[in-house]
Amino acid sequence: MKKDDCIFCRIANGEIPSNTVYEDEDFRCILDLSPAAKGHTLVIPKEHFQDALNADDEVLSKIFKVAAKVGEGMKKALNADGINIVQNNGEAAGQTVPHLHVHVIPRYNGDEKMVTWTQHESDSEEQKRIAEKIAAMI
Ligand code: 5GP
Ligand code: ZN
């Protein structure tokens, strides 16, 4: 289903023009308007899902394959040394557009760090408790 007031629904379905690098029946892959690096691409499903946690299994099973395909082409076309595949769910996680999408970003040896976090020490007892708590909900 498409959502009329959703910008990514409108882009993915071709109502708003975009720089498309790949398109199939289910996805449109477009250049990000404010790229982290030249070639930064968004893989956008044509159907509306708020995020990965709300998407159906079929879209989820396909989206990573499309991202990898785009990454492969991007690596060759732009001589990238590596590719980040990044996906944000919810405002707290950095999602700004509430329509599922995956970022595919070309990376070069020595370029600025982009996907990064501070690593903390872990406590083995606490780790065990957390793992059990999550496992019980899956
Ligand atoms: P998020 O922060 O939700 O993971 O990523 C949203 C991305 O969409 C951002 O990188 C932003 O630059 C990009 N973006 C937002 N609006 C538009 C648009 O209208 N066109 C394109 N091509 N990219 C957009
Ligand atoms: Zn949408």
PDB file of C-alpha atoms and ligand atoms in Angstrom:
ATOM      1  CA  MET A   1       0.000   0.000   0.000  1.00  0.00           C
ATOM      2  CA  LYS A   2       1.104   3.517  -0.828  1.00  0.00           C
ATOM      3  CA  LYS A   3       0.655   6.467   1.557  1.00  0.00           C
ATOM      4  CA  ASP A   4      -0.324   9.688  -0.236  1.00  0.00           C
ATOM      5  CA  ASP A   5       1.394  12.063   2.184  1.00  0.00           C
ATOM      6  CA  CYS A   6       4.662  10.084   2.246  1.00  0.00           C
ATOM      7  CA  ILE A   7       7.528  11.594   0.252  1.00  0.00           C
ATOM      8  CA  PHE A   8       9.314   8.245  -0.218  1.00  0.00           C
ATOM      9  CA  CYS A   9       6.098   6.585  -1.447  1.00  0.00           C
ATOM     10  CA  ARG A  10       5.827   9.334  -4.037  1.00  0.00           C
ATOM     11  CA  ILE A  11       9.498   9.099  -5.053  1.00  0.00           C
ATOM     12  CA  ALA A  12       9.566   5.288  -5.121  1.00  0.00           C
ATOM     13  CA  ASN A  13       6.461   5.180  -7.300  1.00  0.00           C
ATOM     14  CA  GLY A  14       7.815   7.774  -9.738  1.00  0.00           C
ATOM     15  CA  GLU A  15       5.427  10.624  -8.877  1.00  0.00           C
ATOM     16  CA  ILE A  16       8.416  12.784  -7.917  1.00  0.00           C
ATOM     17  CA  PRO A  17      11.476  12.579 -10.174  1.00  0.00           C
ATOM     18  CA  SER A  18      14.710  11.249  -8.686  1.00  0.00           C
ATOM     19  CA  ASN A  19      18.182  10.161  -9.739  1.00  0.00           C
ATOM     20  CA  THR A  20      17.435   6.463  -9.977  1.00  0.00           C
ATOM     21  CA  VAL A  21      20.334   3.998 -10.098  1.00  0.00           C
ATOM     22  CA  TYR A  22      18.231   0.816 -10.009  1.00  0.00           C
ATOM     23  CA  GLU A  23      14.556  -0.078 -10.165  1.00  0.00           C
ATOM     24  CA  ASP A  24      12.580  -3.296 -10.124  1.00  0.00           C
ATOM     25  CA  GLU A  25       9.000  -4.286  -9.372  1.00  0.00           C
ATOM     26  CA  ASP A  26       9.385  -3.742  -5.626  1.00  0.00           C
ATOM     27  CA  PHE A  27      12.121  -1.122  -5.123  1.00  0.00           C
ATOM     28  CA  ARG A  28      13.525   2.140  -6.419  1.00  0.00           C
ATOM     29  CA  CYS A  29      17.121   3.014  -5.520  1.00  0.00           C
ATOM     30  CA  ILE A  30      17.896   6.723  -5.662  1.00  0.00           C
ATOM     31  CA  LEU A  31      20.755   9.060  -4.871  1.00  0.00           C
ATOM     32  CA  ASP A  32      20.400  10.661  -1.426  1.00  0.00           C
ATOM     33  CA  LEU A  33      19.657  14.395  -1.599  1.00  0.00           C
ATOM     34  CA  SER A  34      22.273  15.145   1.109  1.00  0.00           C
ATOM     35  CA  PRO A  35      24.834  12.402   0.552  1.00  0.00           C
ATOM     36  CA  ALA A  36      27.366  11.255   3.140  1.00  0.00           C
ATOM     37  CA  ALA A  37      29.624  10.570   0.141  1.00  0.00           C
ATOM     38  CA  LYS A  38      29.169  10.903  -3.639  1.00  0.00           C
ATOM     39  CA  GLY A  39      26.968   8.028  -4.791  1.00  0.00           C
ATOM     40  CA  HIS A  40      25.187   7.529  -1.408  1.00  0.00           C
ATOM     41  CA  THR A  41      22.074   5.622  -2.448  1.00  0.00           C
ATOM     42  CA  LEU A  42      18.766   4.850  -0.738  1.00  0.00           C
ATOM     43  CA  VAL A  43      17.003   1.557  -1.383  1.00  0.00           C
ATOM     44  CA  ILE A  44      13.296   2.361  -1.064  1.00  0.00           C
ATOM     45  CA  PRO A  45      10.459  -0.179  -1.246  1.00  0.00           C
ATOM     46  CA  LYS A  46       7.530   0.922  -3.407  1.00  0.00           C
ATOM     47  CA  GLU A  47       5.155  -0.267  -0.716  1.00  0.00           C
ATOM     48  CA  HIS A  48       4.884   1.807   2.458  1.00  0.00           C
ATOM     49  CA  PHE A  49       6.303   0.397   5.697  1.00  0.00           C
ATOM     50  CA  GLN A  50       7.325   2.679   8.528  1.00  0.00           C
ATOM     51  CA  ASP A  51      10.530   0.781   9.234  1.00  0.00           C
ATOM     52  CA  ALA A  52      12.100  -2.691   9.188  1.00  0.00           C
ATOM     53  CA  LEU A  53      10.278  -3.710  12.351  1.00  0.00           C
ATOM     54  CA  ASN A  54       6.937  -3.084  10.656  1.00  0.00           C
ATOM     55  CA  ALA A  55       7.744  -4.475   7.208  1.00  0.00           C
ATOM     56  CA  ASP A  56       6.542  -7.750   5.774  1.00  0.00           C
ATOM     57  CA  ASP A  57       8.852 -10.750   5.384  1.00  0.00           C
ATOM     58  CA  GLU A  58       8.913 -10.595   1.590  1.00  0.00           C
ATOM     59  CA  VAL A  59      10.197  -7.021   1.473  1.00  0.00           C
ATOM     60  CA  LEU A  60      12.692  -7.722   4.244  1.00  0.00           C
ATOM     61  CA  SER A  61      14.027 -10.780   2.463  1.00  0.00           C
ATOM     62  CA  LYS A  62      14.542  -8.805  -0.741  1.00  0.00           C
ATOM     63  CA  ILE A  63      15.824  -5.446   0.496  1.00  0.00           C
ATOM     64  CA  PHE A  64      19.262  -6.589   1.613  1.00  0.00           C
ATOM     65  CA  LYS A  65      19.816  -8.390  -1.693  1.00  0.00           C
ATOM     66  CA  VAL A  66      19.004  -5.194  -3.575  1.00  0.00           C
ATOM     67  CA  ALA A  67      21.303  -3.192  -1.281  1.00  0.00           C
ATOM     68  CA  ALA A  68      24.145  -5.654  -1.953  1.00  0.00           C
ATOM     69  CA  LYS A  69      23.519  -5.483  -5.707  1.00  0.00           C
ATOM     70  CA  VAL A  70      23.637  -1.676  -5.606  1.00  0.00           C
ATOM     71  CA  GLY A  71      26.768  -1.820  -3.437  1.00  0.00           C
ATOM     72  CA  GLU A  72      28.478  -4.106  -5.917  1.00  0.00           C
ATOM     73  CA  GLY A  73      27.701  -1.794  -8.843  1.00  0.00           C
ATOM     74  CA  MET A  74      28.679   1.259  -6.840  1.00  0.00           C
ATOM     75  CA  LYS A  75      32.012  -0.275  -5.844  1.00  0.00           C
ATOM     76  CA  LYS A  76      32.884  -0.868  -9.495  1.00  0.00           C
ATOM     77  CA  ALA A  77      31.503   2.423 -10.821  1.00  0.00           C
ATOM     78  CA  LEU A  78      33.066   4.655  -8.182  1.00  0.00           C
ATOM     79  CA  ASN A  79      36.168   2.619  -7.340  1.00  0.00           C
ATOM     80  CA  ALA A  80      35.099   2.409  -3.712  1.00  0.00           C
ATOM     81  CA  ASP A  81      37.221   0.394  -1.290  1.00  0.00           C
ATOM     82  CA  GLY A  82      34.250  -0.592   0.871  1.00  0.00           C
ATOM     83  CA  ILE A  83      30.510  -0.103   1.277  1.00  0.00           C
ATOM     84  CA  ASN A  84      28.439   0.686   4.362  1.00  0.00           C
ATOM     85  CA  ILE A  85      24.908  -0.685   4.375  1.00  0.00           C
ATOM     86  CA  VAL A  86      23.033   1.171   7.106  1.00  0.00           C
ATOM     87  CA  GLN A  87      19.405   1.195   8.164  1.00  0.00           C
ATOM     88  CA  ASN A  88      17.740   3.306  10.880  1.00  0.00           C
ATOM     89  CA  ASN A  89      14.533   2.412  12.746  1.00  0.00           C
ATOM     90  CA  GLY A  90      12.820   5.127  14.766  1.00  0.00           C
ATOM     91  CA  GLU A  91      13.758   8.701  15.583  1.00  0.00           C
ATOM     92  CA  ALA A  92      16.007   7.623  18.461  1.00  0.00           C
ATOM     93  CA  ALA A  93      17.993   5.547  15.966  1.00  0.00           C
ATOM     94  CA  GLY A  94      18.381   8.462  13.548  1.00  0.00           C
ATOM     95  CA  GLN A  95      15.466   7.762  11.213  1.00  0.00           C
ATOM     96  CA  THR A  96      14.212  11.029   9.742  1.00  0.00           C
ATOM     97  CA  VAL A  97      11.941   9.715   6.970  1.00  0.00           C
ATOM     98  CA  PRO A  98       9.310   7.299   8.305  1.00  0.00           C
ATOM     99  CA  HIS A  99       9.289   5.027   5.243  1.00  0.00           C
ATOM    100  CA  LEU A 100      11.608   1.993   5.331  1.00  0.00           C
ATOM    101  CA  HIS A 101      14.877   2.557   3.464  1.00  0.00           C
ATOM    102  CA  VAL A 102      18.426   1.249   3.450  1.00  0.00           C
ATOM    103  CA  HIS A 103      21.469   3.471   2.947  1.00  0.00           C
ATOM    104  CA  VAL A 104      24.257   2.211   0.675  1.00  0.00           C
ATOM    105  CA  ILE A 105      27.348   4.400   1.077  1.00  0.00           C
ATOM    106  CA  PRO A 106      30.643   4.134  -0.812  1.00  0.00           C
ATOM    107  CA  ARG A 107      33.733   4.222   1.429  1.00  0.00           C
ATOM    108  CA  TYR A 108      37.408   4.857   0.716  1.00  0.00           C
ATOM    109  CA  ASN A 109      40.533   3.880   2.606  1.00  0.00           C
ATOM    110  CA  GLY A 110      41.328   6.636   5.104  1.00  0.00           C
ATOM    111  CA  ASP A 111      38.077   8.583   4.705  1.00  0.00           C
ATOM    112  CA  GLU A 112      36.203   9.992   7.723  1.00  0.00           C
ATOM    113  CA  LYS A 113      34.558   7.446  10.010  1.00  0.00           C
ATOM    114  CA  MET A 114      30.814   7.403   9.469  1.00  0.00           C
ATOM    115  CA  VAL A 115      29.179   4.492  11.200  1.00  0.00           C
ATOM    116  CA  THR A 116      30.737   4.508  14.619  1.00  0.00           C
ATOM    117  CA  TRP A 117      29.951   4.060  18.324  1.00  0.00           C
ATOM    118  CA  THR A 118      31.738   4.022  21.635  1.00  0.00           C
ATOM    119  CA  GLN A 119      32.511   0.515  22.824  1.00  0.00           C
ATOM    120  CA  HIS A 120      31.827  -0.201  26.499  1.00  0.00           C
ATOM    121  CA  GLU A 121      33.006  -3.001  28.730  1.00  0.00           C
ATOM    122  CA  SER A 122      30.483  -5.764  29.326  1.00  0.00           C
ATOM    123  CA  ASP A 123      29.677  -7.798  32.388  1.00  0.00           C
ATOM    124  CA  SER A 124      29.202 -11.509  31.688  1.00  0.00           C
ATOM    125  CA  GLU A 125      26.302 -11.960  34.139  1.00  0.00           C
ATOM    126  CA  GLU A 126      24.517  -8.925  32.792  1.00  0.00           C
ATOM    127  CA  GLN A 127      25.131 -10.076  29.200  1.00  0.00           C
ATOM    128  CA  LYS A 128      23.536 -13.418  30.050  1.00  0.00           C
ATOM    129  CA  ARG A 129      20.476 -11.701  31.573  1.00  0.00           C
ATOM    130  CA  ILE A 130      20.079  -9.371  28.597  1.00  0.00           C
ATOM    131  CA  ALA A 131      20.386 -12.203  26.088  1.00  0.00           C
ATOM    132  CA  GLU A 132      17.704 -14.180  27.942  1.00  0.00           C
ATOM    133  CA  LYS A 133      15.416 -11.148  28.153  1.00  0.00           C
ATOM    134  CA  ILE A 134      15.632 -10.501  24.403  1.00  0.00           C
ATOM    135  CA  ALA A 135      15.391 -14.182  23.497  1.00  0.00           C
ATOM    136  CA  ALA A 136      12.146 -14.468  25.462  1.00  0.00           C
ATOM    137  CA  MET A 137      10.551 -11.815  23.218  1.00  0.00           C
ATOM    138  CA  ILE A 138      11.598 -13.240  19.843  1.00  0.00           C
TER     139      ILE A 138
HETATM  140  P1  5GP B   1      17.191   8.460   7.617  1.00  0.00           P
HETATM  141  O1  5GP B   1      17.805   9.553   8.449  1.00  0.00           O
HETATM  142  O2  5GP B   1      15.687   8.451   7.756  1.00  0.00           O
HETATM  143  O3  5GP B   1      17.798   7.101   7.816  1.00  0.00           O
HETATM  144  O4  5GP B   1      17.533   8.836   6.112  1.00  0.00           O
HETATM  145  C1  5GP B   1      16.768   9.687   5.348  1.00  0.00           C
HETATM  146  C2  5GP B   1      17.628  10.119   4.182  1.00  0.00           C
HETATM  147  O5  5GP B   1      16.789  10.600   3.161  1.00  0.00           O
HETATM  148  C3  5GP B   1      18.622  11.229   4.517  1.00  0.00           C
HETATM  149  O6  5GP B   1      19.934  10.784   4.222  1.00  0.00           O
HETATM  150  C4  5GP B   1      18.177  12.389   3.629  1.00  0.00           C
HETATM  151  O7  5GP B   1      19.267  13.103   3.116  1.00  0.00           O
HETATM  152  C5  5GP B   1      17.397  11.695   2.536  1.00  0.00           C
HETATM  153  N1  5GP B   1      16.303  12.457   1.961  1.00  0.00           N
HETATM  154  C6  5GP B   1      15.329  13.124   2.663  1.00  0.00           C
HETATM  155  N2  5GP B   1      14.444  13.665   1.794  1.00  0.00           N
HETATM  156  C7  5GP B   1      14.865  13.333   0.544  1.00  0.00           C
HETATM  157  C8  5GP B   1      14.350  13.608  -0.760  1.00  0.00           C
HETATM  158  O8  5GP B   1      13.329  14.281  -0.956  1.00  0.00           O
HETATM  159  N3  5GP B   1      15.052  13.085  -1.812  1.00  0.00           N
HETATM  160  C9  5GP B   1      16.180  12.334  -1.645  1.00  0.00           C
HETATM  161  N4  5GP B   1      16.793  11.877  -2.748  1.00  0.00           N
HETATM  162  N5  5GP B   1      16.686  12.072  -0.427  1.00  0.00           N
HETATM  163  C10 5GP B   1      16.038  12.558   0.650  1.00  0.00           C
HETATM  164 ZN    ZN B   2       5.793   5.746   2.288  1.00  0.00          ZN
END
